[in-house]
Amino acid sequence: MKYVKYIALAAVVPKMVFAAAVSLQSVEVQRIEPCLEPLTTREISQQNEIIKPDPCAPGGGGGGGPYGPPSTPPSITYPAYTNTNSIKISWAASYGNGYPVTYELYESKNNGGWAKIYTGSLPSRVLSNKTAGKYRYRVLAKNASFSSSYRYGNYSLINPRQESNLYSKYPTTMSTLDSENYQFRTVNSAAKTGLKRDYPEGQSSSMNTDEGRFHLGNGFDLVRGSLKETCLNVNHPDFVITQTPPYQASTFDISYVNDNRHLAQLLDVSSSAQIGFSTDDFNLGLSGEKERYVNSVSDETYVRYVVKVKNRREFWSLSTPVNAIHPALVSNVLSPNDDEAKADFRERCGDNYINSVNIGSGLYLVFRFSAKAYSYQEREAAKAELSLAIGDVFQAGGATDSSSSFTETLDRLNVEVRADQIGGPPGVAAGIALNGLNVVDKYNQFVQDTNPSNWAAVDYSTNNYQRPTVYNAYAHSQIFADYTGSQGPLAQMRRWLDISVQHRERCDLYGAYNKNSPTQCHTSIGEISTAMDLCRETRNWDQCVHPHQYNTGSLTTTSPGTYLLGWLSTNVKKLNEDTNTEDYDHHVYKRSLNVDDRTCLKNSQCFLNPYRGSGPGIGKGFDVFSYYYDNPRGGSRSYSVYPQHCARTQVFLDTGNWILADTTADWEYSVRVEGLCPDAEDFLVIP
């Protein structure tokens, strides 16, 4: 079965429920009456089970029962995309006004009718065995007499990945490999790692005991950025692991972050680990390197510096025999020019194997502050100030004692510090305060308390699998799934990953200004993830194409759908800064005038920047410069933002009784508005 490609780009999501993710809200503690539902709850397993009324509840209004419905569940949350066949639906609890609440969950597939799929008291439900399609969910709350309104969620694309059970296909070979690998692991050291491990379909859970660690020789999936099983002949006498001192024992760097691509390099994030930003990635679990990248990615309004230290203590390397691949795989799985054999081998073994590693410890500190409230000149000055403060504290590769000037700078610029560690004393990075005021103390603790008991892999390298000599007459690509080349799946994946980063930058920026991101931001997440899945899975590599050539599919036809890159550039707009200045000169002679001026950005989709402005427009996004004001009998001036892209200035100018007083009223002034406007702008594609 191939992946189904979808088009979900025209979905309309009500504004009242649009949210990327909303945490469960607490509800008022309910007083338990003798006849009310007990504290323990149960799930109802049958989808169509009838809920009988509570015999203790007298009903609506007549005898003390519920007089009205419970509140509508405040939110409903589920992934925008998943490539598994299960999905978790969660919703925030409703307030029952002192009475028990149950929930009804409904599902719609491919814009069809609504079907009730759950009734119960729990605020979540995991749905399994879902087939490919576009799903939507809604939930309501009920008490003994009434029902609340529905809370609707956004669309979710479910696109289950195709998995092959190698243990059914090659039972003897897989069993032999597992047995020998288990023996190998029991007598050889393993390195701690943040890499995620993919276990092959059908493998016994008793073999899955080394999560968070790897051995030299483990396979590595370059496109997914995950560990695979060892497929080398570990019992061969030429399979040798050696240990030597590291080439470069310690490194220390302080770097300004130019953009998110540069950030990935500074955080040592391999291209294969940048798997995109669909919510499904978080559900499936992130590798350590991807997690530190995702946590530090931000829009371009942030100024960021990275402090990185690595202490390398041991270097391990692997030497392999000429015929390194296990003979059972050579005999029973590998087969020249056989796409299924290539896919099966890659599912078990990945693209490469890990052949060397430096172990020790590493600490990554990302200092950042929001520049939304600064002009360009102010931003540059603040950036220089932070750089100088960091440099003064972290001198010559180490941290000095905490200084009041450093903490004062962090506090005044409202600097956040995001920390991540590889090895070292557990919990140091997690213990660094977000405002960074204890960062120096924690840094010194990390350096001082690193020891052999907490070392981990700080660098690793991989080697290509070599052709068995029996297949020397064939090209490498005839034996193994070929990820290489400028148009190969790894290169295409990098392009899609970069598009996903740009997508996040554009859509997250709305939230930074307390605005709901457009519906198009949500509907396109699944489409980008679908395109990337075609590059992740070997059996779909014929559909893993350059973004310039990719069209979304249709649920009902095989004809090409929408040109996704063009749609993204047109509909997922980039917020750009915009300004406008208008001059006004109002003059009244022997009469009155109502002044109602609006100084606006270029269109109604723009909005004033609430972090900018001065005087009456401070925190509203505009500045007012009055050159002359004379209003003998008029009213007071007022200033407001209305509508969202305009600064509104109002006053009643009146000369009053001009026979005995001033015969003129004047207001000469100018207004400058600063804001952001969503502009259609091409997504950039890696050449």
XYZ file of C-alpha atoms in Angstrom:
687
model
C 0.000 0.000 0.000
C 1.348 3.423 -0.930
C 0.952 6.536 1.171
C -2.182 8.417 0.283
C -1.520 12.075 -0.436
C -4.134 14.560 0.608
C -5.423 17.993 -0.126
C -6.825 19.678 2.948
C -6.047 23.230 2.025
C -9.513 24.692 1.863
C -10.635 23.585 5.309
C -12.454 26.269 7.233
C -11.903 26.265 10.979
C -14.033 28.420 13.278
C -11.985 31.181 14.838
C -13.323 30.390 18.269
C -11.605 26.995 18.353
C -8.416 27.675 16.409
C -5.414 26.783 18.564
C -2.235 24.757 17.994
C -2.477 23.219 21.419
C -4.358 24.203 24.588
C -3.563 22.731 27.954
C -6.319 21.293 30.113
C -7.890 23.901 32.328
C -8.575 23.279 35.956
C -12.166 23.268 37.127
C -13.721 24.136 40.422
C -13.575 21.327 42.958
C -17.020 19.752 43.185
C -18.647 18.905 46.507
C -19.535 15.189 46.571
C -23.092 14.518 47.684
C -24.164 11.032 48.869
C -26.090 10.305 45.686
C -23.617 11.737 43.238
C -21.236 9.792 41.030
C -18.345 8.275 43.057
C -14.845 9.670 42.695
C -13.621 6.693 40.684
C -14.589 6.734 37.031
C -14.657 4.192 34.234
C -14.493 4.261 30.489
C -17.378 2.904 28.476
C -15.974 0.310 26.109
C -18.954 -0.048 23.788
C -19.392 2.889 21.452
C -23.197 2.624 21.394
C -23.778 1.849 25.062
C -26.736 3.776 26.456
C -26.030 5.894 29.526
C -28.896 5.460 31.965
C -29.941 8.517 33.970
C -28.607 8.720 37.499
C -31.489 7.539 39.750
C -30.331 9.990 42.409
C -30.614 12.974 40.050
C -34.162 14.363 40.194
C -33.860 15.980 36.777
C -33.967 19.496 35.485
C -35.474 22.074 37.733
C -38.097 20.131 39.619
C -36.379 18.557 42.596
C -32.958 20.025 43.008
C -31.330 18.485 39.936
C -29.427 20.348 37.221
C -31.192 23.518 36.125
C -28.987 24.023 33.085
C -26.327 22.429 30.916
C -22.687 22.054 31.876
C -20.207 24.393 30.252
C -18.954 23.589 26.782
C -15.535 21.879 26.953
C -13.104 24.826 26.661
C -10.868 23.100 24.113
C -10.290 19.934 22.123
C -6.795 18.935 21.023
C -5.335 16.315 18.686
C -2.489 16.132 16.145
C -2.832 17.906 12.835
C -1.100 14.936 11.249
C -0.042 11.434 12.181
C 1.601 8.613 10.242
C 0.523 5.971 12.737
C -2.897 4.307 12.788
C -3.834 5.762 16.175
C -4.647 9.235 17.418
C -5.245 10.686 20.894
C -8.112 13.148 21.362
C -8.052 15.273 24.516
C -10.419 17.959 25.751
C -10.527 20.332 28.681
C -12.960 19.518 31.468
C -16.390 21.116 31.644
C -17.872 22.710 34.740
C -20.934 20.807 35.873
C -22.277 23.278 38.464
C -21.835 20.651 41.184
C -23.228 17.728 39.133
C -21.468 14.829 37.372
C -20.466 15.356 33.745
C -20.071 12.841 30.959
C -18.767 13.535 27.470
C -19.760 12.485 23.981
C -17.088 12.401 21.295
C -18.025 12.470 17.600
C -15.972 11.810 14.475
C -16.333 12.882 10.848
C -14.196 11.311 8.118
C -13.561 12.969 4.760
C -16.234 15.629 5.449
C -18.886 12.965 5.980
C -21.551 12.780 8.678
C -20.859 12.811 12.404
C -20.743 9.477 14.254
C -20.655 9.132 18.046
C -17.561 7.112 18.987
C -17.291 7.531 22.751
C -19.411 8.263 25.809
C -17.762 8.475 29.196
C -16.381 10.619 31.973
C -12.698 10.683 30.988
C -11.358 13.811 29.197
C -9.439 11.908 26.507
C -9.690 8.984 24.149
C -7.107 7.033 22.126
C -8.492 5.795 18.824
C -6.745 2.867 17.136
C -6.808 1.110 13.764
C -7.592 4.262 11.841
C -7.391 4.099 8.079
C -6.030 6.859 5.866
C -8.243 9.919 5.624
C -9.073 13.432 6.753
C -10.724 13.412 10.177
C -12.400 15.941 12.398
C -13.666 15.622 15.978
C -16.134 17.396 18.230
C -17.122 16.890 21.855
C -19.956 17.968 24.157
C -20.647 17.626 27.871
C -23.830 16.261 29.450
C -25.385 16.102 32.876
C -28.527 14.227 33.889
C -30.813 16.612 32.001
C -28.941 18.844 29.581
C -26.227 18.920 26.958
C -23.697 21.649 26.278
C -22.832 23.016 22.873
C -20.212 21.213 20.783
C -16.542 22.101 20.876
C -15.092 21.488 17.401
C -11.495 20.687 16.538
C -9.474 21.296 13.409
C -8.869 18.777 10.662
C -6.351 15.981 11.137
C -4.736 13.942 8.391
C -4.151 10.311 9.296
C -1.749 8.562 6.945
C -0.600 5.246 8.460
C 2.888 4.231 7.388
C 3.363 0.945 5.639
C 5.278 -1.486 7.826
C 6.665 -4.875 6.902
C 6.924 -7.519 9.618
C 10.397 -8.893 9.022
C 9.930 -11.454 11.788
C 7.141 -13.083 9.806
C 9.045 -12.795 6.544
C 12.481 -13.933 7.780
C 11.885 -15.662 11.140
C 15.156 -17.619 11.316
C 17.356 -14.745 10.134
C 15.837 -12.204 12.529
C 16.027 -14.610 15.453
C 19.693 -15.345 14.739
C 20.568 -11.652 14.528
C 18.731 -10.797 17.738
C 20.424 -13.606 19.643
C 23.931 -12.689 18.523
C 23.354 -8.960 19.085
C 22.086 -9.629 22.579
C 25.245 -11.565 23.431
C 27.371 -8.810 21.894
C 25.681 -6.110 23.970
C 26.177 -7.962 27.223
C 29.975 -7.976 26.898
C 30.614 -4.627 25.180
C 30.261 -1.093 26.463
C 27.509 1.123 25.144
C 27.428 4.886 24.838
C 24.560 6.968 26.186
C 22.879 8.956 23.450
C 19.959 11.228 22.729
C 19.284 9.504 19.425
C 15.900 7.882 19.022
C 15.793 4.159 18.257
C 13.372 2.623 15.750
C 12.580 -0.985 16.550
C 11.604 -3.233 13.623
C 8.013 -4.352 13.368
C 7.508 -7.716 15.080
C 10.583 -7.624 17.303
C 10.090 -9.016 20.801
C 9.912 -6.351 23.501
C 12.519 -8.311 25.470
C 15.078 -7.113 22.917
C 14.167 -3.447 23.406
C 16.334 -2.863 26.446
C 18.893 -0.345 25.186
C 16.745 2.721 24.520
C 18.905 5.794 25.063
C 22.150 3.929 24.323
C 23.936 2.600 21.268
C 26.805 0.303 20.380
C 29.289 0.804 17.595
C 27.962 -1.051 14.589
C 24.330 -0.045 15.173
C 22.519 0.915 11.978
C 21.453 4.497 11.373
C 18.541 5.815 9.315
C 19.917 9.002 7.751
C 16.570 10.320 6.564
C 14.673 9.797 9.809
C 17.676 10.476 12.035
C 17.214 7.360 14.169
C 19.104 4.291 15.325
C 18.490 0.872 13.801
C 19.615 -2.618 14.767
C 23.145 -3.973 14.334
C 23.422 -5.831 11.022
C 27.155 -6.494 11.009
C 28.868 -9.791 11.777
C 29.754 -9.011 15.388
C 31.347 -12.451 15.911
C 33.922 -12.064 13.150
C 37.492 -11.802 14.529
C 38.097 -8.666 12.440
C 35.185 -6.869 14.099
C 37.300 -4.811 16.521
C 36.527 -1.789 18.739
C 39.479 0.338 19.844
C 39.739 3.221 22.311
C 42.126 6.167 21.977
C 42.350 9.733 23.315
C 40.135 12.198 21.432
C 41.667 14.313 18.708
C 40.231 17.529 20.168
C 39.649 17.169 23.878
C 37.655 20.324 24.623
C 35.985 23.069 22.622
C 34.209 26.250 23.701
C 32.270 28.602 21.421
C 30.078 31.700 21.691
C 28.183 32.458 18.477
C 25.494 34.850 17.279
C 22.648 33.045 15.513
C 22.047 34.386 11.999
C 18.933 32.306 11.284
C 17.422 28.921 12.053
C 19.621 27.125 9.520
C 22.647 28.493 11.337
C 21.077 27.502 14.648
C 20.940 23.859 13.534
C 24.673 23.932 12.839
C 25.492 25.535 16.184
C 23.412 22.961 18.046
C 25.073 20.083 16.157
C 21.772 19.004 14.649
C 22.289 16.702 11.691
C 20.106 17.345 8.691
C 18.494 13.958 9.191
C 17.328 14.910 12.679
C 15.383 17.971 11.539
C 12.243 16.004 10.838
C 9.841 18.928 10.629
C 7.323 20.383 13.000
C 4.113 18.414 12.783
C 2.608 17.549 16.146
C 3.063 13.897 15.261
C 6.816 14.218 15.689
C 6.272 15.099 19.324
C 3.871 12.189 19.826
C 6.359 9.710 18.390
C 9.209 11.088 20.479
C 12.099 13.309 19.508
C 15.761 12.531 19.352
C 17.780 14.581 21.795
C 19.416 16.641 19.074
C 16.120 17.407 17.402
C 14.518 18.362 20.701
C 17.146 20.965 21.511
C 16.730 22.381 18.022
C 12.933 22.520 18.127
C 12.997 24.167 21.561
C 15.270 26.938 20.295
C 13.740 27.642 16.882
C 11.976 30.988 16.845
C 10.842 33.701 14.515
C 13.200 36.363 13.261
C 12.145 38.887 15.913
C 14.418 37.117 18.410
C 18.081 37.891 19.001
C 19.948 34.688 19.921
C 23.403 33.639 21.051
C 24.618 30.071 21.566
C 27.229 29.128 24.160
C 28.490 25.605 23.513
C 31.046 23.596 25.454
C 32.177 20.036 24.765
C 34.450 17.909 26.921
C 35.644 14.853 24.984
C 37.233 12.167 27.142
C 37.360 8.965 25.045
C 37.286 8.150 21.340
C 35.945 4.784 20.234
C 36.305 3.497 16.681
C 35.224 0.339 14.886
C 37.163 -1.778 12.391
C 35.177 -4.283 10.329
C 36.034 -7.267 8.117
C 35.843 -7.118 4.330
C 32.464 -8.823 4.366
C 31.066 -6.865 7.291
C 27.325 -7.552 6.835
C 26.019 -10.591 8.676
C 26.023 -13.607 6.319
C 22.401 -14.456 7.170
C 21.301 -11.087 5.729
C 23.473 -11.575 2.659
C 21.962 -15.001 2.005
C 18.324 -14.380 2.891
C 17.543 -10.676 2.484
C 19.899 -8.915 0.071
C 19.117 -9.526 -3.575
C 20.371 -7.472 -6.557
C 17.835 -5.160 -8.235
C 15.084 -6.182 -5.808
C 13.283 -3.139 -4.409
C 11.513 -5.171 -1.727
C 14.826 -6.620 -0.557
C 16.339 -3.136 -0.421
C 13.411 -1.882 1.654
C 13.550 -4.858 4.035
C 17.279 -4.410 4.631
C 16.878 -0.688 5.239
C 13.956 -1.257 7.610
C 16.199 -3.429 9.764
C 19.622 -1.850 9.241
C 19.165 1.751 8.104
C 21.349 3.484 5.526
C 24.699 3.483 7.361
C 26.210 2.125 10.532
C 27.899 4.012 13.388
C 31.661 3.494 13.209
C 33.091 6.014 15.721
C 32.096 8.128 18.700
C 33.554 10.654 21.131
C 32.201 10.303 24.636
C 32.239 12.931 27.344
C 29.794 15.757 27.996
C 28.347 18.757 26.224
C 26.295 21.762 27.291
C 24.305 24.062 24.996
C 23.005 27.416 26.214
C 20.771 29.515 23.981
C 20.384 33.110 25.163
C 17.573 34.970 23.456
C 15.436 38.052 23.831
C 12.503 39.354 21.853
C 13.266 42.393 19.711
C 9.621 43.220 18.966
C 9.758 46.297 21.183
C 12.931 47.684 19.607
C 13.685 49.741 16.562
C 16.499 48.499 14.342
C 19.030 50.804 16.008
C 17.838 49.824 19.495
C 17.966 46.151 18.537
C 21.570 46.407 17.378
C 22.581 48.168 20.588
C 20.851 45.539 22.751
C 22.446 42.748 20.738
C 25.912 44.222 21.273
C 25.239 44.677 24.976
C 24.208 41.033 25.428
C 27.204 39.821 23.429
C 29.563 41.828 25.623
C 27.908 40.600 28.823
C 28.145 36.933 27.768
C 31.750 37.367 26.685
C 32.707 38.994 29.988
C 31.231 36.164 32.044
C 32.338 33.200 29.926
C 36.015 33.998 29.617
C 38.666 31.711 28.152
C 36.357 28.734 27.966
C 35.045 28.922 31.505
C 32.608 30.892 33.618
C 33.678 33.487 36.132
C 31.806 34.203 39.324
C 28.318 35.565 38.839
C 28.405 39.290 38.309
C 25.701 41.762 39.119
C 26.149 43.484 35.767
C 25.532 40.202 33.901
C 22.344 39.379 35.797
C 21.198 42.989 35.473
C 21.644 42.809 31.702
C 19.700 39.556 31.460
C 16.914 40.982 33.573
C 16.688 44.339 31.803
C 16.665 42.811 28.302
C 14.264 40.100 29.492
C 16.646 37.404 28.262
C 15.498 33.784 28.252
C 18.003 30.941 28.518
C 17.200 27.555 27.030
C 19.621 24.822 28.039
C 20.303 21.281 26.877
C 22.984 18.818 27.825
C 24.625 15.652 26.550
C 25.903 13.621 29.456
C 27.263 15.361 32.514
C 25.532 15.534 35.907
C 21.826 14.793 35.364
C 19.342 17.624 35.563
C 21.734 20.554 35.332
C 20.248 21.904 32.097
C 16.702 21.400 33.367
C 17.597 23.302 36.538
C 18.729 26.448 34.737
C 16.175 29.161 35.378
C 14.462 30.387 32.248
C 15.527 33.937 33.073
C 19.126 32.719 33.278
C 19.915 34.272 36.642
C 21.537 31.031 37.899
C 23.173 30.087 34.609
C 26.767 30.724 35.722
C 26.419 28.615 38.866
C 24.828 25.783 36.903
C 27.473 26.014 34.214
C 30.236 25.625 36.796
C 28.371 22.723 38.397
C 28.175 20.996 35.006
C 31.911 21.345 34.405
C 32.925 20.304 37.918
C 30.581 17.311 38.289
C 31.180 15.681 34.904
C 32.848 12.285 35.445
C 33.089 8.855 33.760
C 29.817 7.715 35.330
C 27.821 10.311 33.385
C 29.666 10.510 30.072
C 27.644 10.224 26.869
C 28.180 10.389 23.104
C 28.943 13.973 22.113
C 29.972 13.252 18.483
C 29.497 10.257 16.214
C 30.196 9.345 12.603
C 28.782 6.741 10.221
C 30.017 4.565 7.353
C 28.233 3.241 4.294
C 27.458 -0.458 4.187
C 29.913 -2.118 1.823
C 28.767 -4.566 -0.834
C 29.423 -8.207 0.024
C 32.125 -9.586 -2.258
C 29.608 -11.980 -3.769
C 27.906 -8.901 -5.271
C 31.006 -7.093 -6.498
C 29.694 -7.241 -10.043
C 26.780 -4.996 -9.101
C 26.674 -1.277 -8.369
C 26.027 -0.148 -4.805
C 22.580 1.173 -5.765
C 21.616 -2.252 -7.138
C 22.080 -3.803 -3.701
C 21.065 -1.065 -1.258
C 18.328 1.582 -1.252
C 20.111 4.633 -2.616
C 19.602 7.793 -0.565
C 22.396 9.745 -2.281
C 22.538 12.337 -5.042
C 21.291 15.882 -5.438
C 17.812 14.525 -6.225
C 17.934 11.592 -3.801
C 15.577 11.225 -0.817
C 18.047 12.676 1.706
C 18.547 15.808 -0.407
C 14.794 16.140 -0.962
C 14.160 15.643 2.743
C 16.511 18.510 3.562
C 14.518 20.754 1.229
C 11.212 19.789 2.831
C 12.693 20.200 6.308
C 13.782 23.730 5.448
C 10.286 24.494 4.178
C 8.827 23.190 7.432
C 11.135 25.512 9.388
C 9.997 28.486 7.309
C 6.391 27.405 7.831
C 6.846 27.403 11.592
C 8.599 30.777 11.540
C 5.706 32.350 9.655
C 2.889 30.805 11.625
C 4.379 31.109 15.115
C 4.965 34.814 14.624
C 1.226 35.503 14.855
C 1.171 34.106 18.391
C 4.098 36.333 19.334
C 1.789 39.304 18.722
C -1.219 37.663 20.427
C -2.938 36.948 17.139
C -4.515 33.709 15.984
C -2.536 32.228 13.135
C -4.574 31.844 9.944
C -6.444 28.641 9.175
C -4.021 27.981 6.320
C -1.221 27.516 8.848
C -3.037 24.552 10.341
C -4.255 22.843 7.198
C -0.840 22.913 5.544
C 0.999 21.143 8.386
C -0.390 17.797 7.303
C 0.451 18.414 3.665
C 4.106 19.167 4.422
C 4.303 16.122 6.698
C 2.810 13.911 4.008
C 5.425 15.092 1.520
C 8.172 14.333 4.034
C 6.771 10.887 4.802
C 7.204 9.979 1.154
C 10.930 10.594 1.686
C 11.089 8.780 5.028
C 9.728 5.455 3.817
C 11.808 3.416 1.370
C 8.829 1.961 -0.470
C 7.602 5.464 -1.286
C 10.861 6.929 -2.567
C 9.518 6.999 -6.118
C 7.106 9.693 -4.867
C 9.740 11.617 -2.857
C 10.239 14.570 -5.181
C 11.615 18.097 -5.260
C 9.215 20.702 -3.783
C 9.050 22.373 -7.194
C 7.567 19.151 -8.599
C 5.279 18.078 -5.769
C 1.492 18.110 -6.056
C -0.877 17.061 -3.313
C -3.021 14.053 -3.996
C -6.770 13.598 -3.731
C -8.770 11.281 -1.516
C -10.927 10.090 -4.408
C -8.807 10.359 -7.543
C -5.260 9.666 -8.646
C -4.946 12.870 -10.637
C -2.541 15.557 -9.400
C -3.964 17.942 -6.845
C -2.576 21.273 -5.728
C 0.961 22.519 -6.378
C 1.860 22.681 -2.687
C 4.858 25.022 -2.838
C 2.893 27.596 -4.808
C -0.070 27.282 -2.477
C 2.168 27.772 0.573
C 3.803 30.870 -0.898
C 0.406 32.397 -1.663
C -1.559 31.388 1.432
C 0.883 30.977 4.323
C 1.881 34.602 4.320
C 4.904 36.141 5.944
C 4.451 38.941 8.449
C 6.600 41.883 7.396
C 7.103 45.165 9.197
C 5.220 48.111 7.720
C 5.032 51.787 8.628
C 3.040 54.768 7.467
C 3.112 58.464 8.394
C 0.315 60.935 7.720
C 0.341 64.726 8.282
C -2.796 66.603 9.365
C -3.531 70.342 9.574
C -7.000 71.215 10.899
C -8.019 74.885 11.132
C -11.376 76.311 12.201
C -12.423 79.990 12.028
C -15.461 81.103 13.988
C -16.993 77.652 14.091
C -16.420 74.040 15.235
C -15.123 70.825 13.695
C -15.224 67.139 14.662
C -11.822 65.644 13.880
C -11.765 61.874 13.304
C -8.542 60.918 11.528
C -7.322 57.415 10.842
C -3.721 56.654 9.970
C -3.562 53.141 8.585
C -1.231 50.450 7.379
C -1.642 49.289 3.814
C -4.609 46.902 4.236
C -7.087 45.541 6.749
C -5.130 42.316 7.278
C -2.297 44.301 8.862
C -2.226 45.107 12.556
C -0.429 47.660 14.695
C 2.513 46.408 16.727
C 1.457 46.466 20.405
C 5.113 46.506 21.459
C 5.859 49.823 19.769
C 4.693 53.421 20.040
C 5.283 56.397 22.294
C 3.292 59.017 24.181
C -0.440 58.354 23.814
C 0.399 55.490 21.430
C 2.841 53.653 23.680
C 2.070 49.944 23.652
C -0.373 50.541 20.806
C 1.933 50.889 17.832
C 1.765 54.562 16.939
C 3.425 57.901 17.645
C 1.711 61.312 17.620
C 3.716 64.481 16.991
C 1.750 67.664 17.716
C 3.224 70.826 16.190
C 0.479 73.270 17.133
C -2.700 72.888 19.184
C -5.181 75.643 20.064
C -8.722 74.628 21.049
C -10.461 77.362 23.098
C -13.834 75.710 23.715
C -13.393 72.161 22.364
C -13.031 68.770 23.943
C -10.065 66.595 24.865
C -8.083 64.653 22.350
C -8.472 60.858 22.314
C -6.351 58.132 20.754
C -7.168 54.513 19.978
C -6.504 51.608 17.616
C -9.506 51.110 15.360
C -9.696 49.013 13.323
C -6.660 46.812 14.006
C -4.555 48.352 11.235
C -5.304 52.019 12.034
C -4.508 54.606 14.686
C -7.595 56.739 15.325
C -7.183 60.324 16.573
C -10.262 62.329 17.617
C -11.041 65.760 19.005
C -13.826 68.349 18.907
C -12.364 71.688 17.784
C -14.510 74.686 18.765
C -13.843 78.409 18.851
C -16.723 78.965 21.269
C -17.954 82.529 21.790
C -15.554 84.077 19.312
C -16.825 87.615 19.825
C -15.188 87.756 23.245
C -12.457 85.165 22.722
C -10.195 83.363 20.246
C -11.685 83.157 16.741
C -9.672 80.127 15.650
C -9.080 76.512 16.690
C -6.163 74.533 15.282
C -4.485 71.151 15.452
C -1.462 70.544 13.301
C 0.115 67.135 13.872
C 1.399 63.922 12.295
C 0.889 60.258 13.155
C 3.319 57.428 12.499
C 1.995 53.882 12.702
C 4.153 50.737 12.983
C 2.821 47.266 12.439
C 2.970 44.023 10.548
C 1.325 42.973 7.330
C 0.853 39.452 5.945
C 2.440 39.401 2.497
C 2.482 36.615 -0.051
C 6.137 35.694 -0.329
C 7.846 32.725 -1.930
C 9.125 29.961 0.318
C 12.842 29.522 -0.295
C 14.016 26.123 -1.494
C 17.503 24.757 -0.934
C 19.121 24.463 -4.393
